Amino acid sequence: MKNTKTLGEELSLYVQAALHDAFPEMIPNDFEATVVKTADSRNGDYQCNDAMALSKILRKAPREIANAIVETLEKPDRKPEMVSSLEIAGPGFINFRLNSEWIADRLLAIEDDAFRGVPQVGAEKTVVIDYSSPNVAKPMHIGHIRSTVIGNALDRLHRFCGFRVLSDNHLGDWGTQFGLIILGYRHFVDQKALEASPVQELERVYVESYQKSKEDESWLDQARKELVKLQQGDEENLALWKKFVALSMGEFDKIYERLDVRFDLTRGESFYNEDLPGVLTRLDEAGLLVESDGAMVVDLEAEKLGVCIVRKTDGGFNYATTDLATVFSRVREFEPETILYVTDERQQRHFRQFFTVCEKLGEGVNLEHVWFGLMRLPEGTFSTRQGNVIKLEVLLDEAERRALEIVQSSSPDLPEAQQRDVARAVGIGALKYADLSQNPQSLVTFTWDKAMALDGNSAPYLQYAHARIRSVLDKHAAQFPDDTLEGAIPVCTLDLEKGLGLKVAQFPEAVLGATKHYRPNYLADYLYELAQQYSTYHQSVPFLKSEDGVRESRMRLIRMVADTLKTGLGLLGIEAPERI
RNA sequence: GCACCGGUAGCUCAGUUGGAUAGAGCAGCGGACUUCUAAUCCGCAGGUCGCAGGUUCGAACCCUGCCCGGUGCGCCA
């Protein structure tokens, strides 16, 4: 597709030109006209509110300015082809109605484009996305789902906008917990349990060892010694550690497969182990390293961020050091424009700290912390030690089980294998959508019913709309084998059709907005509105029984709706089965 | 104490950074399947956008203060 602008951007350019024509030399250089979608279709399709803002600068009444813009745009040789009518309303709003034929043309162009009209704003740019990042030797639980699902959606969105994306699963595989785990493992691991459910057993060992360390000082001492041995490369401990990592990865991979999540890189904290002393050297050379209470820190008091500890009193490094080393490594190896970190809100301060340190060091990379609200249970926060965590595996099982019940009752004719496939797509989709359809920053109180909503604004609603269209298309192909859709123009005759066509043409704006603001819910909202508009349309007009000509046009339009739904759901990591 | 986030319909939440009469879903009430998938659609009802000031043509959105909830604030990640 040659034209890589959204509809709003195109209209903005026309207004910008008209402004300079109507008021030569009077428009400030940095002023950019903006045309946005209307909230209410009674006010047209798009609107420009600049006349009010310019009123002071130009010392003219807003309506006068709006008039001048409209008059310029209505000159016969100047009228944009995409606009069918212009109208001034209220204090000086300019309302645009788009031309139906032009929308139809735009739809054809979108259909021809591999990216469905989405401007490739990320071309030539690299972004590293750091997400999911579970801890080794602990099972993934519902607290991990947001980072995984939101991170994965951002991953897919960025790729679709042309970015070169490197997704990296920054595993917690080198913390101080390994001293306790190794010691615990030696004393009370149950080999049978380990075989049956490795991570669960490792976690049990960890919790027991942790408890013991609380009561028994010498136990804690021994754990510290095991940790030091590990860090110094002791063969036996290293072998145990490798075993723990491998066992954990095996279980993580099962989850990732079910969630259809893939990483380009899986580099845990241990990957950067050897770089840690170098981080200190570099900080020292930059004059940023100071000693404080026996620890080495970077003083960020001036930024009101306290101090950032990079070496503990005992000489060990901590997460800030590792995170710095990770940035250096990524910048050196991949030269990213941006690194995205998708974690919960509790780490905001930590990220602001080490982002500031990177800035002081002159790392030329844009660091973004995409944080999301904490997930909690109705009775309060959950924690491993309280034993009230819901394991991700259990959650996924339950989602599929609930979906299967519905599929069996509403599609009893489907073969069982297909019922299972559909249930998987619907169940997992519902789960993902529950997270992706809301503002990531809102706090989430987990309930089974909410996480797995199957009606209303939910993934199954979108999947249902998509499957319905596919079903109509199949019936059409069977009943009218001679119809060729390729020659047909998508109709935009009825209001419903024009609205639907316009909505499809706005897909790029939705994708860009979601990507730019790191807000997958912008895309989810868009898809929901699209599906809603389609459902209304579906209810109101006949497809297969409509007259020749109209029929093909309608089929062409709804096929585009189906394709848009499928692509959009795909960007959220949600499947769109042909039948549900 | 300081910092960040949240407070919008009975419940769960949107509201793309200042635009027109604040929107959905669920729950409630009333309608629509002999017809392309009723996991659907149409309609009704439901609001002091936490409170009080301020900024301006215009504020749920920006500023100030306060109330309530969450989270964080040196050697965990």
XYZ file of C-alpha atoms (C1' of nucleotides) in Angstrom:
657
model
C 0.000 0.000 0.000
C 1.548 3.250 -1.107
C -0.363 5.529 1.174
C 0.853 4.956 4.669
C -1.178 7.485 6.573
C -4.201 6.971 8.744
C -7.441 8.681 7.791
C -7.066 11.227 10.567
C -3.546 12.096 9.425
C -4.643 12.561 5.847
C -7.438 14.891 6.821
C -5.099 16.797 9.106
C -2.807 17.542 6.192
C -5.670 19.007 4.197
C -6.646 21.256 7.075
C -3.049 22.261 7.618
C -2.722 23.338 3.984
C -6.059 25.135 4.072
C -5.010 27.038 7.178
C -1.855 28.326 5.578
C -3.824 29.327 2.495
C -6.525 31.125 4.400
C -4.183 32.840 6.854
C -0.838 33.310 5.126
C 2.087 34.011 7.459
C -0.143 33.915 10.499
C 0.028 30.288 11.559
C 2.872 29.486 13.968
C 5.443 27.122 12.507
C 4.993 24.547 15.207
C 1.238 24.408 14.865
C -0.030 21.104 13.570
C -3.629 20.775 12.551
C -5.349 17.715 13.972
C -8.450 15.953 12.804
C -9.825 13.235 15.008
C -12.630 10.711 14.965
C -15.943 11.964 16.266
C -17.314 10.391 19.390
C -20.810 10.451 17.935
C -21.617 9.736 14.300
C -24.300 12.404 14.358
C -21.427 14.856 14.241
C -19.940 13.281 11.143
C -17.058 10.848 10.802
C -14.154 13.089 11.746
C -13.880 16.471 13.355
C -11.387 19.298 13.644
C -11.366 21.448 16.794
C -8.493 23.720 15.867
C -10.580 26.789 15.161
C -11.177 27.271 18.881
C -7.520 26.837 19.761
C -6.441 29.248 17.002
C -8.912 31.865 18.024
C -6.485 33.554 20.402
C -3.486 33.338 18.118
C -5.313 34.747 15.122
C -7.464 37.118 17.145
C -10.538 36.049 15.274
C -13.788 34.377 16.247
C -13.592 30.573 16.076
C -16.485 30.300 13.675
C -14.832 32.789 11.360
C -11.717 30.646 11.287
C -13.744 27.500 10.742
C -15.541 29.211 7.904
C -12.299 30.162 6.222
C -11.027 26.587 6.453
C -14.228 25.147 5.081
C -14.395 27.664 2.252
C -10.856 26.865 1.231
C -11.513 23.144 1.331
C -14.678 23.522 -0.681
C -13.085 25.220 -3.658
C -13.733 22.882 -6.568
C -10.063 22.141 -7.223
C -9.230 21.816 -3.552
C -11.927 19.596 -2.193
C -10.366 16.378 -0.899
C -11.718 13.358 -2.696
C -12.189 11.525 0.561
C -14.619 14.106 1.927
C -18.266 14.177 0.949
C -19.429 17.030 3.119
C -18.188 19.618 5.568
C -20.158 21.330 8.243
C -19.516 23.822 10.989
C -21.232 23.216 14.287
C -21.351 24.589 17.792
C -18.617 27.051 18.748
C -16.492 26.142 15.708
C -16.226 22.402 15.238
C -15.632 21.372 11.660
C -17.320 18.075 10.928
C -16.202 15.876 8.061
C -18.273 13.240 6.401
C -16.326 10.791 4.308
C -17.172 9.772 0.794
C -18.546 6.234 0.560
C -16.879 5.415 -2.750
C -13.593 6.640 -1.414
C -13.965 4.373 1.632
C -14.658 1.425 -0.664
C -11.482 2.203 -2.609
C -9.525 2.419 0.593
C -10.845 -0.981 1.637
C -9.603 -2.539 -1.577
C -6.177 -1.015 -0.985
C -6.128 -2.367 2.550
C -7.039 -5.820 1.361
C -4.094 -5.776 -1.020
C -1.667 -4.755 1.673
C 0.185 -7.344 3.711
C -0.107 -5.108 6.778
C -3.712 -4.136 6.161
C -2.875 -0.480 5.813
C -0.843 -0.219 8.988
C 1.989 2.261 8.393
C 5.340 0.606 8.912
C 6.457 3.131 11.485
C 8.961 0.719 12.969
C 10.917 0.073 9.782
C 14.671 0.126 10.473
C 14.064 0.210 14.215
C 14.859 -2.447 16.748
C 13.021 -2.921 19.992
C 13.876 -5.395 22.735
C 10.885 -6.513 24.774
C 11.635 -8.023 28.143
C 8.642 -9.860 29.507
C 7.259 -12.863 31.403
C 10.510 -13.511 33.288
C 9.447 -16.128 35.836
C 11.720 -17.358 38.588
C 13.408 -20.722 38.304
C 12.292 -23.311 40.851
C 8.937 -21.641 41.341
C 5.802 -22.492 39.403
C 4.205 -19.884 37.187
C 1.069 -18.574 38.826
C -1.670 -16.117 37.983
C 0.667 -13.247 38.847
C 2.748 -14.094 35.772
C -0.080 -14.059 33.288
C -0.278 -10.318 32.849
C 3.364 -9.805 31.986
C 3.270 -12.764 29.636
C 0.049 -11.885 27.868
C 0.556 -8.114 27.680
C 4.218 -8.487 26.737
C 3.358 -10.940 24.004
C 0.681 -8.648 22.571
C 3.164 -5.755 22.499
C 5.625 -8.073 20.817
C 3.141 -8.967 18.060
C 1.939 -5.390 17.663
C 5.457 -4.058 17.212
C 6.286 -6.669 14.612
C 3.150 -5.756 12.711
C 4.200 -2.099 12.681
C 7.484 -3.085 11.097
C 9.791 -3.099 14.106
C 12.545 -5.636 14.374
C 11.579 -7.210 17.682
C 13.714 -9.233 20.033
C 11.591 -10.744 22.742
C 13.642 -11.805 25.717
C 12.588 -13.938 28.641
C 14.791 -12.595 31.404
C 14.525 -15.540 33.778
C 15.194 -15.149 37.469
C 17.795 -17.876 37.478
C 20.547 -16.462 39.674
C 19.099 -15.112 42.880
C 20.129 -15.688 46.453
C 17.360 -18.264 46.735
C 19.626 -20.893 45.200
C 21.656 -21.280 48.360
C 18.494 -22.273 50.195
C 17.277 -24.502 47.409
C 20.543 -26.389 47.043
C 20.817 -26.939 50.760
C 17.172 -27.953 51.020
C 17.488 -30.252 48.044
C 20.382 -32.109 49.642
C 18.413 -32.682 52.828
C 14.799 -33.271 52.051
C 14.015 -33.622 48.381
C 11.521 -36.338 47.541
C 12.773 -37.930 44.330
C 9.413 -39.418 43.449
C 7.661 -36.095 43.803
C 10.454 -34.501 41.802
C 9.822 -36.841 38.926
C 6.095 -36.360 39.013
C 6.055 -32.608 39.302
C 9.551 -31.151 39.389
C 8.842 -27.495 39.923
C 6.251 -28.107 42.567
C 8.722 -30.218 44.489
C 11.503 -27.656 44.086
C 9.207 -25.028 45.408
C 8.269 -27.174 48.370
C 11.947 -27.653 49.089
C 12.530 -23.930 48.852
C 9.670 -23.048 51.166
C 10.747 -25.619 53.744
C 14.344 -24.498 53.585
C 13.258 -20.895 53.884
C 11.170 -21.654 56.956
C 14.068 -23.439 58.554
C 16.383 -20.520 57.887
C 14.034 -18.286 59.828
C 14.393 -20.412 62.926
C 17.882 -21.747 62.517
C 20.753 -19.323 62.137
C 23.268 -22.021 61.247
C 21.005 -23.264 58.452
C 21.038 -19.801 56.940
C 24.803 -19.774 57.256
C 25.134 -23.037 55.406
C 22.819 -21.756 52.683
C 25.038 -18.719 52.225
C 28.027 -20.991 51.870
C 26.271 -23.062 49.217
C 25.456 -19.896 47.342
C 29.057 -18.720 47.439
C 30.218 -22.121 46.232
C 27.770 -21.926 43.362
C 28.902 -18.463 42.426
C 32.515 -19.539 42.523
C 31.770 -22.292 40.058
C 31.730 -25.341 42.343
C 31.032 -28.247 40.031
C 28.540 -30.100 42.141
C 26.438 -27.041 42.915
C 26.643 -25.850 39.350
C 25.319 -29.193 38.165
C 22.413 -28.967 40.592
C 21.664 -25.440 39.500
C 21.660 -26.485 35.842
C 19.297 -29.280 36.696
C 16.897 -26.868 38.418
C 16.964 -24.522 35.448
C 16.319 -27.321 32.968
C 13.452 -28.738 35.011
C 11.855 -25.325 35.309
C 12.269 -24.519 31.648
C 10.558 -27.760 30.771
C 7.477 -26.687 32.657
C 7.589 -23.082 31.499
C 7.742 -24.250 27.904
C 4.567 -26.261 28.335
C 2.781 -23.138 29.502
C 4.258 -21.007 26.732
C 3.152 -23.505 24.151
C -0.386 -23.464 25.446
C -0.330 -19.669 25.416
C 1.302 -19.581 21.980
C 4.125 -17.450 23.304
C 7.608 -17.659 21.824
C 10.776 -15.815 22.696
C 13.650 -14.895 20.459
C 15.956 -15.038 23.444
C 15.846 -16.684 26.822
C 18.654 -15.113 28.712
C 18.369 -15.368 32.439
C 20.209 -13.211 34.902
C 23.026 -15.757 34.954
C 23.811 -14.908 31.337
C 25.259 -11.585 32.477
C 27.167 -12.946 35.422
C 30.608 -12.320 34.079
C 29.762 -8.772 33.060
C 28.956 -7.635 36.586
C 32.427 -6.507 37.718
C 32.680 -4.502 34.503
C 29.541 -2.584 35.397
C 31.269 -1.356 38.545
C 34.372 -0.383 36.620
C 32.316 1.580 34.182
C 30.378 3.373 36.904
C 33.636 4.160 38.649
C 35.205 5.576 35.500
C 32.161 7.758 35.010
C 32.637 9.031 38.565
C 29.260 7.744 39.679
C 30.341 5.124 42.176
C 30.347 5.991 45.839
C 30.668 3.973 49.020
C 27.789 4.074 51.475
C 27.509 2.002 54.659
C 29.862 -0.551 53.210
C 27.930 -0.928 49.961
C 28.784 0.580 46.587
C 26.014 2.778 45.275
C 25.094 5.410 42.736
C 23.738 8.463 44.495
C 20.431 9.551 43.025
C 19.345 11.863 45.812
C 19.393 14.784 43.399
C 16.751 12.983 41.356
C 14.846 12.130 44.532
C 15.408 8.469 43.856
C 17.529 7.606 46.842
C 20.543 5.467 46.117
C 20.931 2.609 43.686
C 22.905 -0.213 45.230
C 25.194 -1.977 42.801
C 27.329 -3.948 45.232
C 26.189 -5.213 48.575
C 28.164 -4.992 51.776
C 29.066 -8.665 51.434
C 30.602 -7.982 48.037
C 27.770 -9.595 46.084
C 25.981 -7.930 43.220
C 22.245 -7.455 43.042
C 19.483 -6.948 40.518
C 20.377 -3.363 39.670
C 23.846 -4.492 38.658
C 22.442 -7.289 36.555
C 19.908 -4.999 34.920
C 22.631 -2.522 34.023
C 24.792 -5.269 32.571
C 21.784 -6.453 30.606
C 21.221 -3.027 29.071
C 24.894 -2.709 28.108
C 24.851 -6.142 26.543
C 21.664 -5.536 24.580
C 22.829 -2.167 23.321
C 26.169 -3.594 22.237
C 24.698 -6.628 20.509
C 21.425 -5.384 18.993
C 21.616 -1.579 18.909
C 17.941 -1.193 19.858
C 16.149 2.112 19.699
C 13.989 1.082 22.646
C 13.975 -1.537 25.377
C 10.590 -2.339 26.886
C 10.222 -3.913 30.315
C 6.854 -5.406 31.118
C 6.553 -5.942 34.873
C 4.186 -5.134 37.682
C 3.919 -1.749 39.309
C 5.978 -2.570 42.369
C 9.191 -2.234 40.445
C 8.654 1.318 39.234
C 11.192 2.817 41.544
C 13.819 0.285 40.673
C 13.361 0.940 36.957
C 13.463 4.677 37.392
C 16.675 4.257 39.316
C 18.567 2.234 36.808
C 17.104 4.127 33.857
C 18.547 7.267 35.430
C 21.914 5.587 35.867
C 21.880 4.571 32.190
C 21.123 8.138 31.252
C 24.028 9.417 33.311
C 26.253 6.929 31.528
C 25.044 8.231 28.189
C 23.557 4.983 26.938
C 21.712 6.137 23.859
C 18.703 3.920 24.236
C 15.120 4.684 25.074
C 14.165 2.662 28.152
C 10.487 2.175 28.897
C 8.909 0.508 31.870
C 5.491 -0.742 30.825
C 4.051 -1.538 34.195
C 0.739 -3.101 35.035
C -1.386 -3.227 38.154
C -0.940 -5.981 40.643
C -3.184 -9.000 40.522
C -4.755 -9.899 43.826
C -7.383 -12.191 45.211
C -10.642 -10.953 46.726
C -9.221 -11.843 50.158
C -6.000 -9.911 49.562
C -2.597 -10.358 48.000
C -1.339 -13.821 47.325
C 2.060 -15.218 48.068
C 3.859 -18.495 47.813
C 4.319 -18.580 51.526
C 0.645 -18.086 52.249
C -0.036 -20.907 49.863
C -2.961 -19.157 48.218
C -1.458 -18.922 44.741
C -3.368 -20.204 41.753
C -1.006 -21.963 39.423
C -1.113 -20.949 35.799
C -1.443 -24.537 34.703
C -4.587 -24.951 36.781
C -5.985 -21.718 35.449
C -5.465 -22.783 31.835
C -7.035 -26.188 32.513
C -10.068 -24.590 34.072
C -10.445 -22.115 31.217
C -10.452 -24.918 28.680
C -12.777 -27.037 30.754
C -15.364 -24.281 31.021
C -15.118 -23.526 27.328
C -15.534 -27.179 26.439
C -18.792 -27.362 28.354
C -20.190 -24.503 26.314
C -18.920 -25.849 23.013
C -20.436 -29.254 23.711
C -23.819 -27.821 24.481
C -23.967 -25.284 21.672
C -22.152 -27.194 18.930
C -22.969 -30.843 19.622
C -22.517 -31.719 15.951
C -18.829 -30.888 15.807
C -16.464 -33.860 15.968
C -14.964 -34.209 19.412
C -11.444 -33.367 18.343
C -12.664 -30.134 16.850
C -14.679 -29.372 19.956
C -11.468 -29.617 21.926
C -9.627 -27.348 19.512
C -12.376 -24.777 19.694
C -12.541 -25.027 23.479
C -8.828 -24.421 23.698
C -8.995 -21.366 21.433
C -12.031 -20.011 23.236
C -10.857 -20.749 26.776
C -7.321 -19.431 26.368
C -8.610 -16.556 24.270
C -11.081 -15.534 26.961
C -8.333 -15.591 29.548
C -5.999 -13.443 27.485
C -8.703 -11.049 26.441
C -9.768 -10.466 30.034
C -6.320 -8.973 30.644
C -5.831 -7.295 27.303
C -9.179 -5.537 27.159
C -8.539 -3.358 30.147
C -6.090 -0.644 30.968
C -2.955 -2.535 32.045
C -2.425 -0.115 34.894
C -5.626 -0.892 36.686
C -5.435 -3.139 39.681
C -6.969 -6.537 39.064
C -8.873 -8.523 41.583
C -8.886 -12.046 40.296
C -12.117 -13.999 40.114
C -12.691 -17.076 38.015
C -15.840 -15.701 36.455
C -14.261 -12.437 35.444
C -11.104 -14.003 34.062
C -13.129 -16.359 31.938
C -16.091 -14.322 30.826
C -17.550 -15.946 27.737
C -20.211 -13.391 26.867
C -20.451 -9.649 26.447
C -17.151 -7.916 25.787
C -15.040 -11.042 25.589
C -12.854 -12.977 23.198
C -15.585 -15.525 22.443
C -17.854 -12.682 21.337
C -15.251 -11.639 18.785
C -14.529 -15.223 17.808
C -18.226 -15.851 17.378
C -18.642 -12.874 15.067
C -15.688 -14.083 13.034
C -16.919 -17.672 12.827
C -20.374 -16.518 11.804
C -18.959 -14.622 8.857
C -16.811 -17.566 7.816
C -19.893 -19.724 7.938
C -21.856 -17.309 5.761
C -18.974 -17.146 3.307
C -18.859 -20.926 3.048
C -22.580 -21.160 2.450
C -22.287 -18.456 -0.140
C -19.528 -20.300 -1.967
C -21.643 -23.447 -1.988
C -24.856 -21.772 -3.132
C -23.377 -19.351 -5.614
C -20.327 -20.993 -7.103
C -20.403 -18.536 -9.996
C -20.169 -15.396 -7.877
C -16.749 -13.834 -8.013
C -16.003 -11.639 -5.064
C -12.802 -10.313 -6.524
C -14.656 -8.096 -8.970
C -17.139 -6.860 -6.407
C -16.818 -3.569 -4.570
C -17.478 -3.638 -0.840
C -20.759 -1.827 -0.338
C -21.081 1.298 1.681
C -24.626 2.152 0.719
C -26.605 1.747 3.895
C -25.531 3.661 6.984
C -24.670 0.381 8.631
C -22.475 -0.563 5.696
C -20.712 2.722 5.507
C -20.100 2.618 9.229
C -18.759 -0.899 8.996
C -16.536 -0.026 6.035
C -15.219 3.018 7.818
C -14.521 0.937 10.888
C -12.494 -1.536 8.860
C -10.587 1.351 7.305
C -9.719 2.560 10.800
C -7.910 -0.630 11.734
C -4.501 1.012 11.214
C -5.319 3.782 13.668
C -6.267 1.236 16.293
C -3.088 -0.783 15.805
C -0.846 2.271 15.872
C -2.540 3.681 18.953
C -2.190 0.421 20.844
C 1.467 0.122 19.877
C 2.479 3.709 20.478
C 0.881 3.888 23.896
C 1.712 0.306 24.916
C -1.989 -0.266 25.417
C -3.319 -3.442 23.806
C -6.766 -2.539 25.134
C -7.064 0.167 22.480
C -7.017 -2.569 19.893
C -9.347 -4.771 21.940
C -11.842 -1.895 22.193
C -11.665 -1.365 18.469
C -12.247 -5.040 17.700
C -15.171 -5.170 20.064
C -16.787 -2.173 18.403
C -16.170 -3.718 14.995
C -17.759 -6.992 16.067
C -20.695 -5.142 17.599
C -21.312 -3.191 14.425
C -21.103 -6.369 12.421
C -23.533 -8.219 14.681
C -26.075 -5.458 14.229
C -25.555 -5.550 10.485
C -25.824 -9.325 10.431
C -29.159 -9.090 12.169
C -30.559 -6.394 9.912
C -29.843 -7.397 6.326
C -29.991 -10.615 4.349
C -26.813 -11.801 2.698
C -27.544 -14.944 0.724
C -31.068 -13.798 -0.075
C -30.116 -10.348 -1.261
C -30.253 -9.559 -4.975
C -27.494 -10.238 -7.460
C -24.781 -7.621 -7.287
C -25.677 -6.467 -3.802
C -24.997 -9.967 -2.555
C -21.416 -10.092 -3.812
C -20.760 -6.615 -2.498
C -21.978 -7.536 0.930
C -19.957 -10.713 0.917
C -16.907 -8.711 0.027
C -17.513 -6.296 2.889
C -18.117 -8.928 5.530
C -15.134 -10.922 4.364
C -13.040 -7.880 5.140
C -14.623 -7.655 8.562
C -13.725 -11.291 9.210
C -10.156 -10.773 8.028
C -9.786 -7.699 10.203
C -11.113 -9.540 13.242
C -8.778 -12.423 12.630
C -5.738 -10.222 12.126
C -6.608 -8.091 15.129
C -7.182 -11.051 17.403
C -3.928 -12.492 16.108
C -2.126 -9.346 17.240
C -3.492 -9.970 20.709
C -2.308 -13.562 20.539
C -5.836 -14.903 20.274
C -6.951 -17.490 17.751
C -9.975 -17.039 15.525
C -11.299 -20.505 14.617
C -13.412 -20.997 11.472
C -16.184 -22.492 13.574
C -17.018 -22.119 17.182
C 6.386 11.230 56.369
C 7.657 11.113 50.924
C 6.723 9.044 45.902
C 3.745 6.460 42.154
C -1.159 4.560 40.859
C -6.402 4.187 41.404
C -11.614 6.244 43.001
C -16.696 6.940 36.645
C -24.167 3.305 36.792
C -25.960 -1.909 41.921
C -21.181 -4.911 40.208
C -16.750 -5.164 36.685
C -14.565 -1.673 33.729
C -13.720 1.781 28.804
C -13.075 6.760 27.943
C -5.821 7.228 22.818
C -3.652 12.782 26.853
C -8.842 19.480 26.973
C -14.073 18.802 22.858
C -20.320 18.498 21.532
C -25.918 15.126 25.308
C -19.908 10.672 29.920
C -20.008 4.899 27.223
C -19.823 -0.752 27.390
C -20.434 -5.585 29.736
C -22.786 -8.154 33.806
C -27.066 -8.071 36.906
C -32.675 -6.080 36.273
C -37.139 -5.227 33.104
C -39.590 -5.726 28.040
C -39.194 -7.577 23.014
C -36.840 -10.638 18.408
C -35.165 -17.609 16.244
C -40.132 -22.155 10.407
C -35.103 -17.743 7.544
C -27.245 -16.906 6.489
C -24.482 -19.734 13.958
C -29.748 -16.651 19.512
C -22.153 -17.585 22.431
C -26.627 -12.974 18.923
C -29.759 -8.586 18.196
C -33.385 -4.377 19.552
C -35.467 -1.390 23.478
C -36.137 0.439 28.799
C -34.085 1.719 33.352
C -29.708 3.047 35.868
C -24.551 8.982 36.990
C -23.103 15.018 42.015
C -17.117 11.060 37.026
C -14.298 10.574 45.607
C -14.836 15.917 47.860
C -13.678 21.339 47.559
C -11.523 25.178 44.975
C -8.838 26.952 40.472
C -7.233 27.411 35.093
C -10.679 28.536 29.962
C -14.790 29.333 24.912
C -14.990 24.226 26.936
C -12.639 19.722 32.448
C -13.898 12.713 34.086
C -9.082 14.385 31.833
C -4.774 20.017 33.552
C -3.308 22.774 38.664
C -3.848 23.105 44.307
C -5.703 21.088 48.850
C -8.251 17.212 51.288
C -10.662 12.035 51.955
C -10.480 6.698 50.863
C -7.870 2.259 48.737
C -3.358 -0.104 46.584
C 1.965 -0.193 45.988
C 6.886 1.270 46.921
C 10.731 3.991 49.747
C 19.593 0.494 50.780
C 21.799 -4.180 50.479
C 14.944 -9.516 47.718
C 13.810 -9.338 42.278
